[in-house]
Amino acid sequence: MDAARYAALFRAESAEQLADIDAALLALEQAPPGADTPALIATLFRGMHTIKGMAAAMGYGAVERLAHALESRCESLRAGSEALDPAVLALLFEATGVLREAVAAVSRAGTEASAATPDGHTPDTHTPDAVVAALVERLTPAPALRAHPAAALIPARESAPAAALADTPAEPVVETANVRHVDVRLTDD
């Protein structure tokens, strides 16, 4: 594998994706309240997803972790489980700036894949891991936002102490939820 060639491809593709992400963020910032923004959010999501995948393939751990956190936050926006407010937009701008710095740092360093630790994380001496970790933590949505919207329909089970469960014969647990099925058929008139 020609690492220098792939690193150059990573730099070029990341620059394109970051330019698209910047344009989408600026458009979101300038959009009037209540504007229809799904296409812009989808652009953010795709850009973060692409950078994440390329960084993973190259072994750029810090870039991968940050892009993954950004992608996940964009997914909650895309799914409608979180509203895009000024605080979230500011966080996306900040994290995208750090992502740009991390991409530039690994580009200057060449490849960090050779420095990978046994757990698969790669050190990035130019973008401190603490900065990335702090941003990843801030980008992680609150627990209520992480749950699938349908999860609220399923009642929570009471948990019993482990000792009580050991003496109880195993019975299948059946959980129910109200589900509406809609059948749509297209016909030619």
Short mmCIF file of N, CA and C in Angstrom, two decimals:
data_model
loop_
_atom_site.label_atom_id
_atom_site.label_comp_id
_atom_site.label_asym_id
_atom_site.label_seq_id
_atom_site.Cartn_x
_atom_site.Cartn_y
_atom_site.Cartn_z
N MET A 1 0.85 -1.18 0.00
CA MET A 1 0.00 0.00 0.00
C MET A 1 0.89 1.24 0.00
N ASP A 2 0.59 2.16 -0.87
CA ASP A 2 1.33 3.41 -0.96
C ASP A 2 0.66 4.42 -0.02
N ALA A 3 1.16 4.49 1.22
CA ALA A 3 0.54 5.32 2.25
C ALA A 3 0.51 6.79 1.85
N ALA A 4 1.55 7.28 1.20
CA ALA A 4 1.60 8.69 0.81
C ALA A 4 0.50 9.01 -0.20
N ARG A 5 0.28 8.09 -1.12
CA ARG A 5 -0.76 8.30 -2.14
C ARG A 5 -2.13 8.35 -1.49
N TYR A 6 -2.40 7.41 -0.57
CA TYR A 6 -3.70 7.40 0.09
C TYR A 6 -3.86 8.59 1.04
N ALA A 7 -2.78 9.02 1.66
CA ALA A 7 -2.84 10.20 2.52
C ALA A 7 -3.20 11.44 1.70
N ALA A 8 -2.65 11.53 0.47
CA ALA A 8 -2.97 12.66 -0.41
C ALA A 8 -4.44 12.61 -0.83
N LEU A 9 -4.94 11.41 -1.10
CA LEU A 9 -6.36 11.27 -1.43
C LEU A 9 -7.24 11.66 -0.25
N PHE A 10 -6.82 11.25 0.94
CA PHE A 10 -7.55 11.61 2.16
C PHE A 10 -7.62 13.13 2.31
N ARG A 11 -6.48 13.80 2.12
CA ARG A 11 -6.43 15.26 2.24
C ARG A 11 -7.38 15.92 1.25
N ALA A 12 -7.31 15.47 0.00
CA ALA A 12 -8.13 16.09 -1.05
C ALA A 12 -9.62 15.87 -0.80
N GLU A 13 -10.00 14.65 -0.50
CA GLU A 13 -11.41 14.34 -0.28
C GLU A 13 -11.92 15.02 0.99
N SER A 14 -11.10 15.06 2.02
CA SER A 14 -11.51 15.73 3.26
C SER A 14 -11.71 17.22 3.03
N ALA A 15 -10.84 17.83 2.24
CA ALA A 15 -10.99 19.26 1.94
C ALA A 15 -12.32 19.52 1.23
N GLU A 16 -12.67 18.65 0.28
CA GLU A 16 -13.96 18.80 -0.42
C GLU A 16 -15.13 18.64 0.54
N GLN A 17 -15.07 17.61 1.37
CA GLN A 17 -16.16 17.37 2.32
C GLN A 17 -16.27 18.53 3.32
N LEU A 18 -15.14 19.02 3.81
CA LEU A 18 -15.18 20.13 4.76
C LEU A 18 -15.73 21.40 4.12
N ALA A 19 -15.44 21.62 2.84
CA ALA A 19 -16.00 22.79 2.14
C ALA A 19 -17.53 22.67 2.05
N ASP A 20 -18.03 21.46 1.74
CA ASP A 20 -19.47 21.24 1.69
C ASP A 20 -20.10 21.42 3.08
N ILE A 21 -19.41 20.92 4.11
CA ILE A 21 -19.90 21.04 5.48
C ILE A 21 -19.96 22.51 5.88
N ASP A 22 -18.91 23.28 5.56
CA ASP A 22 -18.90 24.71 5.87
C ASP A 22 -20.06 25.44 5.20
N ALA A 23 -20.28 25.14 3.92
CA ALA A 23 -21.36 25.79 3.19
C ALA A 23 -22.71 25.46 3.83
N ALA A 24 -22.90 24.20 4.22
CA ALA A 24 -24.16 23.80 4.85
C ALA A 24 -24.33 24.47 6.21
N LEU A 25 -23.26 24.54 6.99
CA LEU A 25 -23.35 25.21 8.30
C LEU A 25 -23.69 26.69 8.15
N LEU A 26 -23.05 27.35 7.20
CA LEU A 26 -23.34 28.77 6.98
C LEU A 26 -24.78 28.97 6.52
N ALA A 27 -25.26 28.09 5.64
CA ALA A 27 -26.65 28.19 5.18
C ALA A 27 -27.62 27.95 6.34
N LEU A 28 -27.29 27.00 7.22
CA LEU A 28 -28.13 26.75 8.39
C LEU A 28 -28.14 27.96 9.33
N GLU A 29 -26.99 28.59 9.48
CA GLU A 29 -26.89 29.75 10.35
C GLU A 29 -27.73 30.91 9.81
N GLN A 30 -27.79 31.05 8.49
CA GLN A 30 -28.50 32.16 7.87
C GLN A 30 -29.97 31.84 7.59
N ALA A 31 -30.37 30.59 7.77
CA ALA A 31 -31.75 30.19 7.49
C ALA A 31 -32.68 30.84 8.50
N PRO A 32 -33.83 31.32 8.04
CA PRO A 32 -34.79 31.90 8.99
C PRO A 32 -35.36 30.82 9.90
N PRO A 33 -35.81 31.20 11.10
CA PRO A 33 -36.40 30.21 12.01
C PRO A 33 -37.55 29.45 11.33
N GLY A 34 -37.57 28.16 11.54
CA GLY A 34 -38.62 27.33 10.96
C GLY A 34 -38.39 26.97 9.50
N ALA A 35 -37.25 27.34 8.95
CA ALA A 35 -36.96 27.04 7.55
C ALA A 35 -36.81 25.54 7.35
N ASP A 36 -37.09 25.08 6.15
CA ASP A 36 -36.96 23.67 5.81
C ASP A 36 -35.47 23.38 5.56
N THR A 37 -34.85 22.66 6.50
CA THR A 37 -33.40 22.47 6.42
C THR A 37 -32.93 21.02 6.31
N PRO A 38 -33.78 20.05 6.01
CA PRO A 38 -33.32 18.66 5.97
C PRO A 38 -32.19 18.40 4.97
N ALA A 39 -32.21 19.06 3.83
CA ALA A 39 -31.15 18.83 2.83
C ALA A 39 -29.80 19.31 3.37
N LEU A 40 -29.79 20.42 4.09
CA LEU A 40 -28.54 20.93 4.66
C LEU A 40 -28.02 20.00 5.75
N ILE A 41 -28.92 19.51 6.58
CA ILE A 41 -28.52 18.58 7.64
C ILE A 41 -28.01 17.28 7.03
N ALA A 42 -28.65 16.83 5.95
CA ALA A 42 -28.20 15.62 5.25
C ALA A 42 -26.80 15.82 4.68
N THR A 43 -26.50 17.02 4.19
CA THR A 43 -25.16 17.32 3.69
C THR A 43 -24.13 17.22 4.81
N LEU A 44 -24.47 17.76 5.98
CA LEU A 44 -23.57 17.65 7.14
C LEU A 44 -23.33 16.18 7.48
N PHE A 45 -24.41 15.41 7.55
CA PHE A 45 -24.31 14.00 7.91
C PHE A 45 -23.42 13.25 6.92
N ARG A 46 -23.68 13.42 5.62
CA ARG A 46 -22.89 12.70 4.61
C ARG A 46 -21.41 13.08 4.66
N GLY A 47 -21.13 14.37 4.85
CA GLY A 47 -19.75 14.81 4.93
C GLY A 47 -19.02 14.20 6.12
N MET A 48 -19.68 14.21 7.26
CA MET A 48 -19.07 13.63 8.46
C MET A 48 -18.89 12.12 8.29
N HIS A 49 -19.88 11.47 7.68
CA HIS A 49 -19.81 10.03 7.47
C HIS A 49 -18.64 9.68 6.54
N THR A 50 -18.47 10.45 5.50
CA THR A 50 -17.38 10.20 4.54
C THR A 50 -16.02 10.39 5.20
N ILE A 51 -15.86 11.47 5.93
CA ILE A 51 -14.58 11.73 6.61
C ILE A 51 -14.31 10.64 7.65
N LYS A 52 -15.34 10.24 8.38
CA LYS A 52 -15.18 9.17 9.38
C LYS A 52 -14.68 7.88 8.73
N GLY A 53 -15.29 7.50 7.65
CA GLY A 53 -14.90 6.26 6.98
C GLY A 53 -13.49 6.32 6.43
N MET A 54 -13.14 7.44 5.81
CA MET A 54 -11.79 7.58 5.26
C MET A 54 -10.75 7.57 6.38
N ALA A 55 -11.06 8.28 7.48
CA ALA A 55 -10.12 8.33 8.60
C ALA A 55 -9.92 6.95 9.20
N ALA A 56 -11.01 6.18 9.30
CA ALA A 56 -10.90 4.82 9.84
C ALA A 56 -10.03 3.96 8.94
N ALA A 57 -10.21 4.10 7.63
CA ALA A 57 -9.41 3.31 6.69
C ALA A 57 -7.93 3.67 6.77
N MET A 58 -7.65 4.93 7.05
CA MET A 58 -6.26 5.38 7.12
C MET A 58 -5.65 5.18 8.51
N GLY A 59 -6.47 4.89 9.50
CA GLY A 59 -5.97 4.71 10.85
C GLY A 59 -5.81 6.01 11.61
N TYR A 60 -6.53 7.05 11.21
CA TYR A 60 -6.47 8.35 11.88
C TYR A 60 -7.52 8.37 12.98
N GLY A 61 -7.16 7.85 14.14
CA GLY A 61 -8.10 7.64 15.23
C GLY A 61 -8.80 8.88 15.74
N ALA A 62 -8.07 9.97 15.97
CA ALA A 62 -8.68 11.18 16.50
C ALA A 62 -9.68 11.76 15.52
N VAL A 63 -9.33 11.76 14.25
CA VAL A 63 -10.23 12.27 13.22
C VAL A 63 -11.47 11.39 13.15
N GLU A 64 -11.27 10.09 13.18
CA GLU A 64 -12.40 9.16 13.12
C GLU A 64 -13.36 9.36 14.29
N ARG A 65 -12.83 9.46 15.51
CA ARG A 65 -13.69 9.61 16.69
C ARG A 65 -14.49 10.91 16.64
N LEU A 66 -13.84 11.99 16.25
CA LEU A 66 -14.53 13.27 16.20
C LEU A 66 -15.57 13.29 15.08
N ALA A 67 -15.21 12.78 13.91
CA ALA A 67 -16.17 12.74 12.80
C ALA A 67 -17.36 11.84 13.15
N HIS A 68 -17.09 10.75 13.87
CA HIS A 68 -18.19 9.86 14.27
C HIS A 68 -19.14 10.57 15.23
N ALA A 69 -18.59 11.31 16.18
CA ALA A 69 -19.44 12.05 17.12
C ALA A 69 -20.26 13.11 16.39
N LEU A 70 -19.64 13.80 15.44
CA LEU A 70 -20.37 14.79 14.65
C LEU A 70 -21.46 14.12 13.82
N GLU A 71 -21.13 13.01 13.21
CA GLU A 71 -22.10 12.27 12.42
C GLU A 71 -23.30 11.85 13.28
N SER A 72 -23.03 11.35 14.47
CA SER A 72 -24.10 10.92 15.37
C SER A 72 -24.99 12.09 15.76
N ARG A 73 -24.38 13.23 16.04
CA ARG A 73 -25.18 14.41 16.41
C ARG A 73 -26.03 14.86 15.23
N CYS A 74 -25.45 14.81 14.03
CA CYS A 74 -26.22 15.17 12.83
C CYS A 74 -27.35 14.18 12.59
N GLU A 75 -27.14 12.92 12.95
CA GLU A 75 -28.20 11.92 12.80
C GLU A 75 -29.39 12.26 13.70
N SER A 76 -29.13 12.72 14.93
CA SER A 76 -30.24 13.07 15.81
C SER A 76 -30.99 14.29 15.26
N LEU A 77 -30.28 15.19 14.60
CA LEU A 77 -30.94 16.32 13.96
C LEU A 77 -31.74 15.86 12.74
N ARG A 78 -31.14 14.98 11.98
CA ARG A 78 -31.77 14.46 10.76
C ARG A 78 -33.03 13.66 11.09
N ALA A 79 -32.98 12.89 12.18
CA ALA A 79 -34.12 12.07 12.58
C ALA A 79 -35.23 12.89 13.24
N GLY A 80 -34.93 14.13 13.59
CA GLY A 80 -35.93 14.97 14.24
C GLY A 80 -36.03 14.77 15.73
N SER A 81 -35.11 14.01 16.32
CA SER A 81 -35.16 13.80 17.77
C SER A 81 -34.48 14.95 18.52
N GLU A 82 -33.91 15.88 17.78
CA GLU A 82 -33.30 17.06 18.38
C GLU A 82 -33.52 18.24 17.45
N ALA A 83 -33.79 19.39 18.03
CA ALA A 83 -33.98 20.60 17.24
C ALA A 83 -32.64 21.30 17.04
N LEU A 84 -32.49 21.93 15.91
CA LEU A 84 -31.28 22.70 15.63
C LEU A 84 -31.48 24.09 16.22
N ASP A 85 -30.85 24.33 17.35
CA ASP A 85 -30.94 25.64 17.98
C ASP A 85 -29.57 26.30 17.91
N PRO A 86 -29.47 27.58 18.29
CA PRO A 86 -28.18 28.28 18.19
C PRO A 86 -27.04 27.60 18.96
N ALA A 87 -27.33 26.99 20.10
CA ALA A 87 -26.28 26.32 20.88
C ALA A 87 -25.75 25.09 20.13
N VAL A 88 -26.64 24.33 19.54
CA VAL A 88 -26.22 23.14 18.78
C VAL A 88 -25.43 23.58 17.55
N LEU A 89 -25.90 24.62 16.87
CA LEU A 89 -25.20 25.11 15.69
C LEU A 89 -23.80 25.61 16.05
N ALA A 90 -23.68 26.31 17.17
CA ALA A 90 -22.36 26.78 17.62
C ALA A 90 -21.44 25.60 17.92
N LEU A 91 -21.98 24.56 18.53
CA LEU A 91 -21.19 23.36 18.82
C LEU A 91 -20.73 22.69 17.53
N LEU A 92 -21.61 22.62 16.53
CA LEU A 92 -21.24 22.02 15.24
C LEU A 92 -20.14 22.84 14.56
N PHE A 93 -20.24 24.17 14.62
CA PHE A 93 -19.19 25.02 14.06
C PHE A 93 -17.86 24.76 14.77
N GLU A 94 -17.89 24.75 16.10
CA GLU A 94 -16.67 24.54 16.88
C GLU A 94 -16.04 23.19 16.58
N ALA A 95 -16.85 22.15 16.60
CA ALA A 95 -16.33 20.79 16.37
C ALA A 95 -15.81 20.63 14.94
N THR A 96 -16.47 21.27 13.99
CA THR A 96 -16.00 21.20 12.60
C THR A 96 -14.65 21.90 12.47
N GLY A 97 -14.46 22.98 13.19
CA GLY A 97 -13.17 23.66 13.18
C GLY A 97 -12.06 22.77 13.74
N VAL A 98 -12.36 22.08 14.83
CA VAL A 98 -11.37 21.16 15.41
C VAL A 98 -11.14 19.98 14.47
N LEU A 99 -12.20 19.52 13.82
CA LEU A 99 -12.04 18.43 12.85
C LEU A 99 -11.12 18.87 11.72
N ARG A 100 -11.30 20.08 11.25
CA ARG A 100 -10.43 20.61 10.19
C ARG A 100 -8.97 20.64 10.66
N GLU A 101 -8.76 21.08 11.90
CA GLU A 101 -7.39 21.10 12.46
C GLU A 101 -6.82 19.69 12.57
N ALA A 102 -7.65 18.73 12.97
CA ALA A 102 -7.19 17.35 13.11
C ALA A 102 -6.84 16.75 11.75
N VAL A 103 -7.64 17.06 10.73
CA VAL A 103 -7.35 16.58 9.38
C VAL A 103 -6.04 17.19 8.90
N ALA A 104 -5.85 18.48 9.14
CA ALA A 104 -4.60 19.14 8.74
C ALA A 104 -3.41 18.55 9.49
N ALA A 105 -3.60 18.24 10.76
CA ALA A 105 -2.51 17.69 11.56
C ALA A 105 -2.08 16.32 11.05
N VAL A 106 -3.03 15.46 10.75
CA VAL A 106 -2.63 14.13 10.26
C VAL A 106 -2.07 14.24 8.84
N SER A 107 -2.51 15.24 8.11
CA SER A 107 -1.96 15.45 6.78
C SER A 107 -0.50 15.89 6.86
N ARG A 108 -0.20 16.77 7.82
CA ARG A 108 1.20 17.21 8.01
C ARG A 108 2.06 16.06 8.51
N ALA A 109 1.48 15.23 9.37
CA ALA A 109 2.25 14.15 9.98
C ALA A 109 2.42 12.96 9.05
N GLY A 110 1.70 12.96 7.94
CA GLY A 110 1.78 11.83 7.01
C GLY A 110 0.78 10.78 7.43
N THR A 111 1.24 9.75 8.07
CA THR A 111 0.33 8.70 8.53
C THR A 111 0.58 8.43 10.00
N GLU A 112 -0.48 8.26 10.74
CA GLU A 112 -0.35 7.88 12.14
C GLU A 112 -0.70 6.42 12.33
N ALA A 113 -1.02 5.74 11.24
CA ALA A 113 -1.41 4.33 11.36
C ALA A 113 -0.29 3.49 11.93
N SER A 114 0.94 3.84 11.62
CA SER A 114 2.05 3.05 12.12
C SER A 114 2.24 3.22 13.63
N ALA A 115 1.63 4.26 14.19
CA ALA A 115 1.77 4.51 15.62
C ALA A 115 0.55 4.02 16.40
N ALA A 116 -0.28 3.21 15.79
CA ALA A 116 -1.50 2.75 16.45
C ALA A 116 -1.17 1.92 17.68
N THR A 117 -2.00 2.12 18.71
CA THR A 117 -1.85 1.34 19.93
C THR A 117 -2.59 0.02 19.76
N PRO A 118 -2.35 -0.96 20.64
CA PRO A 118 -3.01 -2.24 20.49
C PRO A 118 -4.53 -2.18 20.49
N ASP A 119 -5.12 -1.15 21.15
CA ASP A 119 -6.58 -1.06 21.18
C ASP A 119 -7.14 -0.36 19.95
N GLY A 120 -6.28 -0.04 18.99
CA GLY A 120 -6.75 0.54 17.74
C GLY A 120 -6.76 2.06 17.71
N HIS A 121 -6.51 2.71 18.84
CA HIS A 121 -6.48 4.16 18.85
C HIS A 121 -5.12 4.64 18.35
N THR A 122 -5.17 5.72 17.64
CA THR A 122 -3.92 6.27 17.12
C THR A 122 -3.67 7.62 17.76
N PRO A 123 -2.49 7.81 18.28
CA PRO A 123 -2.21 9.10 18.89
C PRO A 123 -2.09 10.19 17.84
N ASP A 124 -2.50 11.37 18.17
CA ASP A 124 -2.39 12.51 17.27
C ASP A 124 -1.74 13.61 18.10
N THR A 125 -0.50 13.85 17.87
CA THR A 125 0.24 14.79 18.69
C THR A 125 -0.11 16.23 18.37
N HIS A 126 -0.76 16.48 17.23
CA HIS A 126 -1.07 17.85 16.86
C HIS A 126 -2.44 18.30 17.34
N THR A 127 -3.38 17.40 17.48
CA THR A 127 -4.68 17.71 18.04
C THR A 127 -4.78 16.88 19.31
N PRO A 128 -4.60 17.51 20.46
CA PRO A 128 -4.57 16.75 21.71
C PRO A 128 -5.82 15.88 21.88
N ASP A 129 -5.57 14.64 22.30
CA ASP A 129 -6.66 13.70 22.52
C ASP A 129 -7.68 14.26 23.50
N ALA A 130 -7.22 15.04 24.46
CA ALA A 130 -8.14 15.62 25.45
C ALA A 130 -9.13 16.57 24.78
N VAL A 131 -8.67 17.32 23.78
CA VAL A 131 -9.56 18.24 23.06
C VAL A 131 -10.62 17.44 22.31
N VAL A 132 -10.18 16.39 21.62
CA VAL A 132 -11.11 15.54 20.87
C VAL A 132 -12.08 14.85 21.84
N ALA A 133 -11.57 14.30 22.94
CA ALA A 133 -12.42 13.60 23.90
C ALA A 133 -13.47 14.55 24.49
N ALA A 134 -13.07 15.77 24.81
CA ALA A 134 -14.02 16.74 25.37
C ALA A 134 -15.10 17.09 24.36
N LEU A 135 -14.71 17.27 23.11
CA LEU A 135 -15.70 17.58 22.08
C LEU A 135 -16.62 16.39 21.81
N VAL A 136 -16.06 15.20 21.79
CA VAL A 136 -16.89 14.00 21.59
C VAL A 136 -17.93 13.92 22.70
N GLU A 137 -17.52 14.20 23.93
CA GLU A 137 -18.45 14.17 25.06
C GLU A 137 -19.55 15.22 24.89
N ARG A 138 -19.18 16.41 24.46
CA ARG A 138 -20.17 17.47 24.27
C ARG A 138 -21.09 17.19 23.09
N LEU A 139 -20.58 16.48 22.09
CA LEU A 139 -21.39 16.17 20.91
C LEU A 139 -22.36 15.02 21.16
N THR A 140 -22.08 14.19 22.15
CA THR A 140 -22.93 13.04 22.42
C THR A 140 -24.26 13.54 22.97
N PRO A 141 -25.36 13.23 22.27
CA PRO A 141 -26.67 13.72 22.72
C PRO A 141 -27.03 13.17 24.09
N ALA A 142 -27.91 13.87 24.76
CA ALA A 142 -28.41 13.43 26.06
C ALA A 142 -29.06 12.06 25.89
N PRO A 143 -29.10 11.24 26.96
CA PRO A 143 -29.68 9.90 26.86
C PRO A 143 -31.07 9.87 26.23
N ALA A 144 -31.89 10.84 26.52
CA ALA A 144 -33.25 10.86 25.96
C ALA A 144 -33.20 10.97 24.44
N LEU A 145 -32.18 11.65 23.91
CA LEU A 145 -32.08 11.81 22.46
C LEU A 145 -31.49 10.57 21.80
N ARG A 146 -30.75 9.77 22.56
CA ARG A 146 -30.13 8.58 21.98
C ARG A 146 -31.13 7.46 21.76
N ALA A 147 -32.19 7.45 22.55
CA ALA A 147 -33.17 6.37 22.43
C ALA A 147 -33.99 6.55 21.16
N HIS A 148 -34.35 5.46 20.56
CA HIS A 148 -35.20 5.49 19.38
C HIS A 148 -36.57 5.99 19.82
N PRO A 149 -37.24 6.84 19.01
CA PRO A 149 -38.55 7.37 19.42
C PRO A 149 -39.56 6.27 19.78
N ALA A 150 -39.49 5.12 19.14
CA ALA A 150 -40.44 4.05 19.44
C ALA A 150 -40.19 3.41 20.80
N ALA A 151 -39.00 3.63 21.37
CA ALA A 151 -38.68 3.03 22.66
C ALA A 151 -39.61 3.54 23.76
N ALA A 152 -40.12 4.74 23.59
CA ALA A 152 -41.02 5.30 24.59
C ALA A 152 -42.34 4.53 24.65
N LEU A 153 -42.67 3.80 23.59
CA LEU A 153 -43.91 3.04 23.55
C LEU A 153 -43.84 1.75 24.35
N ILE A 154 -42.64 1.26 24.61
CA ILE A 154 -42.46 -0.01 25.30
C ILE A 154 -42.28 0.25 26.78
N PRO A 155 -43.16 -0.27 27.62
CA PRO A 155 -43.04 -0.02 29.05
C PRO A 155 -41.77 -0.66 29.60
N ALA A 156 -41.15 0.04 30.53
CA ALA A 156 -39.93 -0.48 31.15
C ALA A 156 -40.28 -1.61 32.10
N ARG A 157 -39.43 -2.64 32.15
CA ARG A 157 -39.64 -3.76 33.06
C ARG A 157 -39.00 -3.45 34.40
N GLU A 158 -39.63 -3.95 35.44
CA GLU A 158 -39.03 -3.85 36.77
C GLU A 158 -37.86 -4.83 36.81
N SER A 159 -36.74 -4.42 37.34
CA SER A 159 -35.63 -5.36 37.44
C SER A 159 -35.64 -5.96 38.84
N ALA A 160 -35.43 -7.26 38.89
CA ALA A 160 -35.43 -7.97 40.17
C ALA A 160 -33.99 -8.25 40.56
N PRO A 161 -33.73 -8.38 41.86
CA PRO A 161 -32.37 -8.72 42.28
C PRO A 161 -31.94 -10.05 41.67
N ALA A 162 -30.66 -10.20 41.41
CA ALA A 162 -30.12 -11.40 40.76
C ALA A 162 -30.45 -12.65 41.56
N ALA A 163 -30.42 -12.59 42.90
CA ALA A 163 -30.71 -13.77 43.72
C ALA A 163 -32.16 -14.22 43.52
N ALA A 164 -33.07 -13.28 43.42
CA ALA A 164 -34.47 -13.64 43.20
C ALA A 164 -34.67 -14.28 41.84
N LEU A 165 -33.93 -13.84 40.86
CA LEU A 165 -34.04 -14.40 39.51
C LEU A 165 -33.50 -15.82 39.45
N ALA A 166 -32.51 -16.13 40.26
CA ALA A 166 -31.90 -17.45 40.22
C ALA A 166 -32.89 -18.53 40.65
N ASP A 167 -33.81 -18.20 41.56
CA ASP A 167 -34.78 -19.17 42.05
C ASP A 167 -36.07 -19.20 41.23
N THR A 168 -36.20 -18.30 40.28
CA THR A 168 -37.42 -18.19 39.49
C THR A 168 -37.25 -18.91 38.17
N PRO A 169 -38.21 -19.77 37.80
CA PRO A 169 -38.09 -20.42 36.49
C PRO A 169 -38.16 -19.38 35.38
N ALA A 170 -37.40 -19.62 34.34
CA ALA A 170 -37.36 -18.69 33.22
C ALA A 170 -38.68 -18.70 32.47
N GLU A 171 -39.27 -17.54 32.33
CA GLU A 171 -40.49 -17.38 31.54
C GLU A 171 -40.19 -16.35 30.47
N PRO A 172 -40.74 -16.57 29.29
CA PRO A 172 -40.49 -15.58 28.25
C PRO A 172 -41.15 -14.25 28.61
N VAL A 173 -40.46 -13.17 28.33
CA VAL A 173 -40.99 -11.84 28.58
C VAL A 173 -41.55 -11.34 27.26
N VAL A 174 -42.79 -10.96 27.28
CA VAL A 174 -43.43 -10.44 26.08
C VAL A 174 -43.76 -8.98 26.34
N GLU A 175 -43.19 -8.12 25.52
CA GLU A 175 -43.48 -6.70 25.64
C GLU A 175 -44.37 -6.32 24.49
N THR A 176 -45.31 -5.46 24.77
CA THR A 176 -46.22 -5.05 23.72
C THR A 176 -46.13 -3.55 23.52
N ALA A 177 -46.50 -3.13 22.35
CA ALA A 177 -46.53 -1.71 22.03
C ALA A 177 -47.65 -1.48 21.03
N ASN A 178 -48.21 -0.32 21.08
CA ASN A 178 -49.21 0.05 20.08
C ASN A 178 -48.49 0.42 18.80
N VAL A 179 -48.83 -0.26 17.74
CA VAL A 179 -48.19 -0.01 16.46
C VAL A 179 -49.27 0.21 15.42
N ARG A 180 -49.11 1.22 14.62
CA ARG A 180 -50.06 1.50 13.55
C ARG A 180 -49.41 1.12 12.24
N HIS A 181 -50.09 0.32 11.46
CA HIS A 181 -49.59 -0.11 10.16
C HIS A 181 -50.40 0.60 9.10
N VAL A 182 -49.72 1.22 8.17
CA VAL A 182 -50.39 1.91 7.08
C VAL A 182 -49.99 1.24 5.79
N ASP A 183 -50.96 0.84 5.01
CA ASP A 183 -50.70 0.18 3.73
C ASP A 183 -51.04 1.17 2.62
N VAL A 184 -50.07 1.51 1.81
CA VAL A 184 -50.26 2.45 0.73
C VAL A 184 -50.10 1.71 -0.59
N ARG A 185 -51.07 1.89 -1.47
CA ARG A 185 -51.01 1.25 -2.78
C ARG A 185 -51.16 2.31 -3.84
N LEU A 186 -50.32 2.23 -4.85
CA LEU A 186 -50.39 3.16 -5.96
C LEU A 186 -51.12 2.50 -7.11
N THR A 187 -52.04 3.23 -7.71
CA THR A 187 -52.78 2.69 -8.85
C THR A 187 -52.77 3.69 -9.98
N ASP A 188 -52.90 3.20 -11.18
CA ASP A 188 -53.03 4.07 -12.35
C ASP A 188 -54.49 4.34 -12.57
N ASP A 189 -54.87 5.59 -12.72
CA ASP A 189 -56.26 5.93 -13.00
C ASP A 189 -56.48 6.18 -14.45
#
